[in-house]
Amino acid sequence: KQEVTQIPAALSVPEGENLVLNCSFTDSAIYNLQWFRQDPGKGLTSLLLIQSSQREQTSGRLNASLDKSSGRSTLYIAASQPGDSATYLCAVSHQQGANQAGTALIFGKGTTLSVSS
Amino acid sequence: DTGVSQNPRHKITKRGQNVTFRCDPISEHNRLYWYRQTLGQGPEFLTYFQNEAQLEKSRLLSDRFSAERPKGSFSTLEIQRTEQGDSAMYLCASSLGGANGYTFGSGTRLTVV
């Protein structure tokens, strides 16, 4: 059974600092991995999607890497800002059937980030 | 296209009442998912539709829960005889499948009193 773990559970940093959030998964046979942001009481916003054949994806100040063989992904946030304060969730899906469709996502519990000004 | 829409945003109900939530996915997305999220936890998968067919249901989806997607467009999630343990955020997501990611709605927060 796939399990997704995110470390740390919470992180507080001053504005401007670079930071790394970690995600690990027990079954390396994933189809893709997706990072989401969730503001308190809100839904999920997709940040980055990495296919199993890819090593990293970048969007603005965000960079996500994937090491499928070791079951790890990291989300790097450069020059953090107070507006980055939120919970960051990592989720994986598995290949389903010959059409290579992804299965439902399996989530970690998230890392709650607080960036102080 | 305004993304995935969920209604209502909030629902407070008395224990034992029935509630129904609606999800309108992105129009061209043929896959639709329901998740439940409790405080401090990541979302947990409930059920999945491809077009109008319900292809997978989690063991979390007890007999009191039922979901439909009658014409392969919007979906409804009904909870019968609600219990306090049903209090959670109910999230809907849609996808094109394949190598595409998932787009989530803003969720419906259910409080059972």
PDB file of N, CA, C and O in Angstrom, chain A residues 66-105:
ATOM      1  N   LEU A  66      12.206  15.095  -8.638  1.00  0.00           N
ATOM      2  CA  LEU A  66      11.702  13.746  -8.394  1.00  0.00           C
ATOM      3  C   LEU A  66      12.817  12.737  -8.573  1.00  0.00           C
ATOM      4  O   LEU A  66      13.493  12.717  -9.606  1.00  0.00           O
ATOM      5  N   ASP A  67      13.016  11.904  -7.545  1.00  0.00           N
ATOM      6  CA  ASP A  67      13.918  10.763  -7.634  1.00  0.00           C
ATOM      7  C   ASP A  67      13.060   9.528  -7.386  1.00  0.00           C
ATOM      8  O   ASP A  67      12.854   9.125  -6.230  1.00  0.00           O
ATOM      9  N   LYS A  68      12.540   8.956  -8.470  1.00  0.00           N
ATOM     10  CA  LYS A  68      11.575   7.879  -8.338  1.00  0.00           C
ATOM     11  C   LYS A  68      12.180   6.650  -7.678  1.00  0.00           C
ATOM     12  O   LYS A  68      11.555   5.991  -6.852  1.00  0.00           O
ATOM     13  N   SER A  69      13.420   6.350  -8.018  1.00  0.00           N
ATOM     14  CA  SER A  69      14.034   5.119  -7.510  1.00  0.00           C
ATOM     15  C   SER A  69      14.202   5.141  -6.000  1.00  0.00           C
ATOM     16  O   SER A  69      14.083   4.114  -5.333  1.00  0.00           O
ATOM     17  N   SER A  70      14.443   6.320  -5.432  1.00  0.00           N
ATOM     18  CA  SER A  70      14.591   6.421  -3.980  1.00  0.00           C
ATOM     19  C   SER A  70      13.289   6.822  -3.304  1.00  0.00           C
ATOM     20  O   SER A  70      13.228   6.909  -2.075  1.00  0.00           O
ATOM     21  N   GLY A  71      12.253   7.086  -4.083  1.00  0.00           N
ATOM     22  CA  GLY A  71      10.950   7.430  -3.530  1.00  0.00           C
ATOM     23  C   GLY A  71      10.927   8.796  -2.866  1.00  0.00           C
ATOM     24  O   GLY A  71      10.352   8.940  -1.775  1.00  0.00           O
ATOM     25  N   ARG A  72      11.532   9.792  -3.525  1.00  0.00           N
ATOM     26  CA  ARG A  72      11.606  11.111  -2.913  1.00  0.00           C
ATOM     27  C   ARG A  72      11.331  12.226  -3.916  1.00  0.00           C
ATOM     28  O   ARG A  72      11.661  12.121  -5.099  1.00  0.00           O
ATOM     29  N   SER A  73      10.737  13.282  -3.383  1.00  0.00           N
ATOM     30  CA  SER A  73      10.557  14.521  -4.138  1.00  0.00           C
ATOM     31  C   SER A  73      10.811  15.688  -3.209  1.00  0.00           C
ATOM     32  O   SER A  73      10.574  15.597  -1.997  1.00  0.00           O
ATOM     33  N   THR A  74      11.334  16.765  -3.760  1.00  0.00           N
ATOM     34  CA  THR A  74      11.513  17.981  -2.985  1.00  0.00           C
ATOM     35  C   THR A  74      10.869  19.147  -3.718  1.00  0.00           C
ATOM     36  O   THR A  74      10.826  19.177  -4.952  1.00  0.00           O
ATOM     37  N   LEU A  75      10.359  20.077  -2.936  1.00  0.00           N
ATOM     38  CA  LEU A  75       9.841  21.339  -3.468  1.00  0.00           C
ATOM     39  C   LEU A  75      10.719  22.443  -2.914  1.00  0.00           C
ATOM     40  O   LEU A  75      10.783  22.641  -1.702  1.00  0.00           O
ATOM     41  N   TYR A  76      11.397  23.132  -3.819  1.00  0.00           N
ATOM     42  CA  TYR A  76      12.303  24.213  -3.452  1.00  0.00           C
ATOM     43  C   TYR A  76      11.599  25.533  -3.717  1.00  0.00           C
ATOM     44  O   TYR A  76      11.059  25.751  -4.813  1.00  0.00           O
ATOM     45  N   ILE A  77      11.555  26.389  -2.695  1.00  0.00           N
ATOM     46  CA  ILE A  77      10.963  27.714  -2.839  1.00  0.00           C
ATOM     47  C   ILE A  77      12.075  28.739  -2.637  1.00  0.00           C
ATOM     48  O   ILE A  77      12.703  28.796  -1.566  1.00  0.00           O
ATOM     49  N   ALA A  78      12.309  29.539  -3.649  1.00  0.00           N
ATOM     50  CA  ALA A  78      13.364  30.555  -3.580  1.00  0.00           C
ATOM     51  C   ALA A  78      12.796  31.877  -3.083  1.00  0.00           C
ATOM     52  O   ALA A  78      11.658  32.229  -3.376  1.00  0.00           O
ATOM     53  N   ALA A  79      13.620  32.573  -2.323  1.00  0.00           N
ATOM     54  CA  ALA A  79      13.284  33.938  -1.877  1.00  0.00           C
ATOM     55  C   ALA A  79      11.859  33.998  -1.338  1.00  0.00           C
ATOM     56  O   ALA A  79      11.000  34.707  -1.881  1.00  0.00           O
ATOM     57  N   SER A  80      11.596  33.273  -0.269  1.00  0.00           N
ATOM     58  CA  SER A  80      10.231  33.135   0.261  1.00  0.00           C
ATOM     59  C   SER A  80       9.623  34.494   0.627  1.00  0.00           C
ATOM     60  O   SER A  80      10.329  35.451   1.003  1.00  0.00           O
ATOM     61  N   GLN A  81       8.289  34.555   0.504  1.00  0.00           N
ATOM     62  CA  GLN A  81       7.533  35.777   0.789  1.00  0.00           C
ATOM     63  C   GLN A  81       6.393  35.429   1.747  1.00  0.00           C
ATOM     64  O   GLN A  81       5.934  34.290   1.778  1.00  0.00           O
ATOM     65  N   PRO A  82       5.900  36.413   2.503  1.00  0.00           N
ATOM     66  CA  PRO A  82       4.762  36.126   3.409  1.00  0.00           C
ATOM     67  C   PRO A  82       3.574  35.508   2.683  1.00  0.00           C
ATOM     68  O   PRO A  82       2.848  34.679   3.249  1.00  0.00           O
ATOM     69  N   GLY A  83       3.365  35.873   1.429  1.00  0.00           N
ATOM     70  CA  GLY A  83       2.277  35.297   0.647  1.00  0.00           C
ATOM     71  C   GLY A  83       2.448  33.825   0.333  1.00  0.00           C
ATOM     72  O   GLY A  83       1.501  33.176  -0.131  1.00  0.00           O
ATOM     73  N   ASP A  84       3.622  33.278   0.597  1.00  0.00           N
ATOM     74  CA  ASP A  84       3.851  31.841   0.397  1.00  0.00           C
ATOM     75  C   ASP A  84       3.329  31.023   1.572  1.00  0.00           C
ATOM     76  O   ASP A  84       3.305  29.789   1.512  1.00  0.00           O
ATOM     77  N   SER A  85       2.927  31.692   2.647  1.00  0.00           N
ATOM     78  CA  SER A  85       2.425  30.991   3.827  1.00  0.00           C
ATOM     79  C   SER A  85       1.172  30.200   3.478  1.00  0.00           C
ATOM     80  O   SER A  85       0.181  30.763   3.003  1.00  0.00           O
ATOM     81  N   ALA A  86       1.229  28.899   3.685  1.00  0.00           N
ATOM     82  CA  ALA A  86       0.138  27.994   3.316  1.00  0.00           C
ATOM     83  C   ALA A  86       0.574  26.579   3.686  1.00  0.00           C
ATOM     84  O   ALA A  86       1.692  26.374   4.162  1.00  0.00           O
ATOM     85  N   THR A  87      -0.313  25.621   3.444  1.00  0.00           N
ATOM     86  CA  THR A  87       0.056  24.208   3.577  1.00  0.00           C
ATOM     87  C   THR A  87       0.358  23.663   2.196  1.00  0.00           C
ATOM     88  O   THR A  87      -0.395  23.893   1.249  1.00  0.00           O
ATOM     89  N   TYR A  88       1.476  22.960   2.092  1.00  0.00           N
ATOM     90  CA  TYR A  88       1.916  22.397   0.815  1.00  0.00           C
ATOM     91  C   TYR A  88       1.741  20.878   0.876  1.00  0.00           C
ATOM     92  O   TYR A  88       2.246  20.215   1.780  1.00  0.00           O
ATOM     93  N   LEU A  89       1.018  20.355  -0.089  1.00  0.00           N
ATOM     94  CA  LEU A  89       0.687  18.930  -0.136  1.00  0.00           C
ATOM     95  C   LEU A  89       1.344  18.271  -1.340  1.00  0.00           C
ATOM     96  O   LEU A  89       1.357  18.819  -2.448  1.00  0.00           O
ATOM     97  N   CYS A  90       1.866  17.088  -1.097  1.00  0.00           N
ATOM     98  CA  CYS A  90       2.460  16.258  -2.138  1.00  0.00           C
ATOM     99  C   CYS A  90       1.506  15.081  -2.376  1.00  0.00           C
ATOM    100  O   CYS A  90       0.949  14.534  -1.417  1.00  0.00           O
ATOM    101  N   ALA A  91       1.323  14.685  -3.631  1.00  0.00           N
ATOM    102  CA  ALA A  91       0.425  13.576  -3.943  1.00  0.00           C
ATOM    103  C   ALA A  91       0.974  12.781  -5.120  1.00  0.00           C
ATOM    104  O   ALA A  91       1.547  13.349  -6.054  1.00  0.00           O
ATOM    105  N   VAL A  92       0.786  11.468  -5.072  1.00  0.00           N
ATOM    106  CA  VAL A  92       1.238  10.599  -6.163  1.00  0.00           C
ATOM    107  C   VAL A  92       0.051   9.829  -6.725  1.00  0.00           C
ATOM    108  O   VAL A  92      -0.940   9.595  -6.046  1.00  0.00           O
ATOM    109  N   SER A  93       0.181   9.446  -7.996  1.00  0.00           N
ATOM    110  CA  SER A  93      -0.789   8.546  -8.610  1.00  0.00           C
ATOM    111  C   SER A  93      -0.028   7.382  -9.237  1.00  0.00           C
ATOM    112  O   SER A  93       1.176   7.459  -9.469  1.00  0.00           O
ATOM    113  N   HIS A  94      -0.784   6.299  -9.493  1.00  0.00           N
ATOM    114  CA  HIS A  94      -0.179   5.110 -10.081  1.00  0.00           C
ATOM    115  C   HIS A  94      -0.756   4.852 -11.458  1.00  0.00           C
ATOM    116  O   HIS A  94      -1.851   5.297 -11.769  1.00  0.00           O
ATOM    117  N   GLN A  95      -0.014   4.101 -12.263  1.00  0.00           N
ATOM    118  CA  GLN A  95      -0.493   3.761 -13.599  1.00  0.00           C
ATOM    119  C   GLN A  95      -1.648   2.787 -13.478  1.00  0.00           C
ATOM    120  O   GLN A  95      -1.633   1.893 -12.641  1.00  0.00           O
ATOM    121  N   GLN A  96      -2.628   3.003 -14.322  1.00  0.00           N
ATOM    122  CA  GLN A  96      -3.811   2.147 -14.268  1.00  0.00           C
ATOM    123  C   GLN A  96      -4.146   1.690 -15.673  1.00  0.00           C
ATOM    124  O   GLN A  96      -4.588   2.482 -16.495  1.00  0.00           O
ATOM    125  N   GLY A  97      -3.947   0.446 -15.974  1.00  0.00           N
ATOM    126  CA  GLY A  97      -4.400  -0.113 -17.243  1.00  0.00           C
ATOM    127  C   GLY A  97      -3.488   0.213 -18.403  1.00  0.00           C
ATOM    128  O   GLY A  97      -2.550   0.992 -18.305  1.00  0.00           O
ATOM    129  N   ALA A  98      -3.819  -0.374 -19.536  1.00  0.00           N
ATOM    130  CA  ALA A  98      -2.986  -0.255 -20.729  1.00  0.00           C
ATOM    131  C   ALA A  98      -2.998   1.148 -21.312  1.00  0.00           C
ATOM    132  O   ALA A  98      -2.076   1.537 -22.013  1.00  0.00           O
ATOM    133  N   ASN A  99      -4.035   1.924 -20.982  1.00  0.00           N
ATOM    134  CA  ASN A  99      -4.075   3.279 -21.533  1.00  0.00           C
ATOM    135  C   ASN A  99      -3.264   4.257 -20.710  1.00  0.00           C
ATOM    136  O   ASN A  99      -3.282   5.454 -20.949  1.00  0.00           O
ATOM    137  N   GLN A 100      -2.535   3.730 -19.719  1.00  0.00           N
ATOM    138  CA  GLN A 100      -1.636   4.531 -18.893  1.00  0.00           C
ATOM    139  C   GLN A 100      -2.324   5.669 -18.164  1.00  0.00           C
ATOM    140  O   GLN A 100      -1.715   6.677 -17.871  1.00  0.00           O
ATOM    141  N   ALA A 101      -3.587   5.517 -17.877  1.00  0.00           N
ATOM    142  CA  ALA A 101      -4.267   6.555 -17.111  1.00  0.00           C
ATOM    143  C   ALA A 101      -3.805   6.510 -15.672  1.00  0.00           C
ATOM    144  O   ALA A 101      -3.507   5.448 -15.136  1.00  0.00           O
ATOM    145  N   GLY A 102      -3.786   7.669 -15.020  1.00  0.00           N
ATOM    146  CA  GLY A 102      -3.404   7.733 -13.614  1.00  0.00           C
ATOM    147  C   GLY A 102      -4.561   7.367 -12.727  1.00  0.00           C
ATOM    148  O   GLY A 102      -5.715   7.642 -13.019  1.00  0.00           O
ATOM    149  N   THR A 103      -4.257   6.771 -11.610  1.00  0.00           N
ATOM    150  CA  THR A 103      -5.273   6.452 -10.608  1.00  0.00           C
ATOM    151  C   THR A 103      -5.503   7.671  -9.723  1.00  0.00           C
ATOM    152  O   THR A 103      -4.889   8.721  -9.906  1.00  0.00           O
ATOM    153  N   ALA A 104      -6.380   7.507  -8.753  1.00  0.00           N
ATOM    154  CA  ALA A 104      -6.638   8.585  -7.810  1.00  0.00           C
ATOM    155  C   ALA A 104      -5.360   8.937  -7.052  1.00  0.00           C
ATOM    156  O   ALA A 104      -4.469   8.110  -6.869  1.00  0.00           O
ATOM    157  N   LEU A 105      -5.280  10.187  -6.621  1.00  0.00           N
ATOM    158  CA  LEU A 105      -4.110  10.671  -5.914  1.00  0.00           C
ATOM    159  C   LEU A 105      -4.074  10.163  -4.479  1.00  0.00           C
ATOM    160  O   LEU A 105      -5.106  10.026  -3.828  1.00  0.00           O
TER     161      LEU A 105
END
